[in-house]
Amino acid sequence: MGYELRVEREQPLAYAELTAALTPAGYALRGSEEAGQVIARHGEAEHVIAEWRGRLWGEPLSDWQVAQLAKLADALAARLVGEDGEVYAIRDGMVEQVNAEASYAFGKLADIISAGPAQWSE
């Protein structure tokens, strides 16, 4: 199991809200109201970026997946939060991680999305 990022809002995310936001944001959903997967495409390939089990979360393996999760959180008017309380967001076209006063920029959203889901090396 990897590092979990979860999509959080003040109001709980309802399944109907999730399904309504996915297609306009460029995502697909496989599964049911009880258990599903959010799918993003890169080229001809489909990639699971998040899991739905009454809440929305993902375990990214690349900057591309972090960017996709941040973009999805924006589409849901939500925040993307890590296990240690850090927040991942898109600001001024940049994907960044903010933890208290420190921030880390992953890079430009458009560049990360176009580069695709190359996994981080260990």
Tab-separated table of C-alpha atoms in Angstrom:
chain	number	residue	atom	x	y	z
A	1	MET	CA	0.000	0.000	0.000
A	2	GLY	CA	1.358	3.414	-0.981
A	3	TYR	CA	0.903	6.904	0.328
A	4	GLU	CA	-2.774	7.843	0.336
A	5	LEU	CA	-4.176	11.161	-0.861
A	6	ARG	CA	-7.832	11.791	-0.133
A	7	VAL	CA	-10.350	14.212	-1.585
A	8	GLU	CA	-12.012	16.148	1.229
A	9	ARG	CA	-14.798	18.741	1.441
A	10	GLU	CA	-16.779	20.375	4.201
A	11	GLN	CA	-19.921	18.674	2.889
A	12	PRO	CA	-19.515	14.924	2.291
A	13	LEU	CA	-19.165	13.991	-1.350
A	14	ALA	CA	-22.243	12.226	-2.649
A	15	TYR	CA	-21.962	9.625	-5.399
A	16	ALA	CA	-24.330	11.629	-7.625
A	17	GLU	CA	-22.060	14.681	-7.316
A	18	LEU	CA	-19.046	12.555	-8.202
A	19	THR	CA	-20.655	11.119	-11.321
A	20	ALA	CA	-21.939	14.539	-12.444
A	21	ALA	CA	-18.456	16.111	-12.198
A	22	LEU	CA	-16.383	13.361	-13.819
A	23	THR	CA	-17.300	13.526	-17.509
A	24	PRO	CA	-17.013	17.331	-17.865
A	25	ALA	CA	-13.601	17.109	-16.140
A	26	GLY	CA	-12.447	14.382	-18.556
A	27	TYR	CA	-12.733	11.323	-16.316
A	28	ALA	CA	-14.710	8.101	-16.363
A	29	LEU	CA	-16.071	5.976	-13.525
A	30	ARG	CA	-16.162	2.204	-13.428
A	31	GLY	CA	-18.018	0.295	-10.783
A	32	SER	CA	-20.974	1.090	-8.610
A	33	GLU	CA	-22.104	3.433	-5.875
A	34	GLU	CA	-20.520	1.073	-3.337
A	35	ALA	CA	-17.137	0.606	-5.036
A	36	GLY	CA	-15.668	2.180	-8.128
A	37	GLN	CA	-12.578	3.526	-9.836
A	38	VAL	CA	-11.994	6.910	-11.448
A	39	ILE	CA	-10.213	6.507	-14.782
A	40	ALA	CA	-8.066	9.032	-16.667
A	41	ARG	CA	-6.722	8.504	-20.174
A	42	HIS	CA	-3.274	9.202	-21.546
A	43	GLY	CA	-2.935	8.398	-25.214
A	44	GLU	CA	-4.767	5.150	-25.837
A	45	ALA	CA	-4.260	3.842	-22.285
A	46	GLU	CA	-6.598	4.115	-19.317
A	47	HIS	CA	-5.217	4.599	-15.807
A	48	VAL	CA	-6.923	4.322	-12.423
A	49	ILE	CA	-6.276	7.538	-10.520
A	50	ALA	CA	-8.714	7.188	-7.622
A	51	GLU	CA	-10.888	4.711	-5.763
A	52	TRP	CA	-14.439	5.322	-4.567
A	53	ARG	CA	-15.690	3.482	-1.482
A	54	GLY	CA	-18.028	6.091	0.015
A	55	ARG	CA	-15.045	8.438	-0.103
A	56	LEU	CA	-12.581	9.318	-2.852
A	57	TRP	CA	-8.863	8.584	-2.499
A	58	GLY	CA	-5.825	7.563	-4.485
A	59	GLU	CA	-2.296	6.223	-4.068
A	60	PRO	CA	-0.297	8.065	-6.731
A	61	LEU	CA	2.834	6.563	-8.254
A	62	SER	CA	3.734	9.558	-10.427
A	63	ASP	CA	3.527	13.340	-10.670
A	64	TRP	CA	0.922	12.733	-13.389
A	65	GLN	CA	-1.347	10.925	-10.933
A	66	VAL	CA	-0.879	13.673	-8.314
A	67	ALA	CA	-1.783	16.262	-10.969
A	68	GLN	CA	-4.835	14.239	-12.035
A	69	LEU	CA	-5.992	13.932	-8.420
A	70	ALA	CA	-5.500	17.671	-7.838
A	71	LYS	CA	-7.451	18.422	-11.026
A	72	LEU	CA	-10.221	16.043	-9.914
A	73	ALA	CA	-10.369	17.669	-6.460
A	74	ASP	CA	-10.739	21.072	-8.137
A	75	ALA	CA	-13.595	19.745	-10.279
A	76	LEU	CA	-15.346	18.612	-7.089
A	77	ALA	CA	-14.709	21.894	-5.215
A	78	ALA	CA	-12.662	19.883	-2.742
A	79	ARG	CA	-9.152	19.684	-1.297
A	80	LEU	CA	-6.590	16.965	-1.927
A	81	VAL	CA	-5.007	16.062	1.417
A	82	GLY	CA	-2.121	13.721	2.227
A	83	GLU	CA	-1.707	11.415	5.208
A	84	ASP	CA	0.444	14.004	7.002
A	85	GLY	CA	-2.033	16.851	6.482
A	86	GLU	CA	-0.293	18.464	3.526
A	87	VAL	CA	-2.503	19.876	0.764
A	88	TYR	CA	-1.976	19.347	-2.957
A	89	ALA	CA	-3.450	22.006	-5.220
A	90	ILE	CA	-3.282	23.740	-8.565
A	91	ARG	CA	-2.377	27.414	-8.273
A	92	ASP	CA	-1.638	29.666	-11.211
A	93	GLY	CA	-1.326	26.605	-13.461
A	94	MET	CA	1.226	24.917	-11.168
A	95	VAL	CA	0.713	21.713	-9.188
A	96	GLU	CA	2.040	22.203	-5.689
A	97	GLN	CA	2.182	20.643	-2.260
A	98	VAL	CA	1.761	22.936	0.749
A	99	ASN	CA	2.584	21.902	4.301
A	100	ALA	CA	2.379	24.720	6.847
A	101	GLU	CA	4.784	27.400	5.582
A	102	ALA	CA	6.692	25.131	3.177
A	103	SER	CA	5.650	24.455	-0.400
A	104	TYR	CA	6.948	22.285	-3.201
A	105	ALA	CA	6.068	22.828	-6.872
A	106	PHE	CA	5.715	19.666	-8.950
A	107	GLY	CA	5.608	21.737	-12.143
A	108	LYS	CA	3.158	23.151	-14.648
A	109	LEU	CA	-0.108	21.238	-14.792
A	110	ALA	CA	-0.160	21.196	-18.603
A	111	ASP	CA	3.417	19.859	-18.797
A	112	ILE	CA	2.822	17.152	-16.197
A	113	ILE	CA	-0.422	15.993	-17.845
A	114	SER	CA	1.139	15.865	-21.311
A	115	ALA	CA	4.222	13.973	-20.022
A	116	GLY	CA	2.040	11.092	-18.853
A	117	PRO	CA	2.091	8.629	-16.000
A	118	ALA	CA	5.782	7.671	-15.795
A	119	GLN	CA	6.208	6.115	-12.349
A	120	TRP	CA	8.539	7.544	-9.775
A	121	SER	CA	11.739	5.563	-9.414
A	122	GLU	CA	12.543	4.222	-5.981
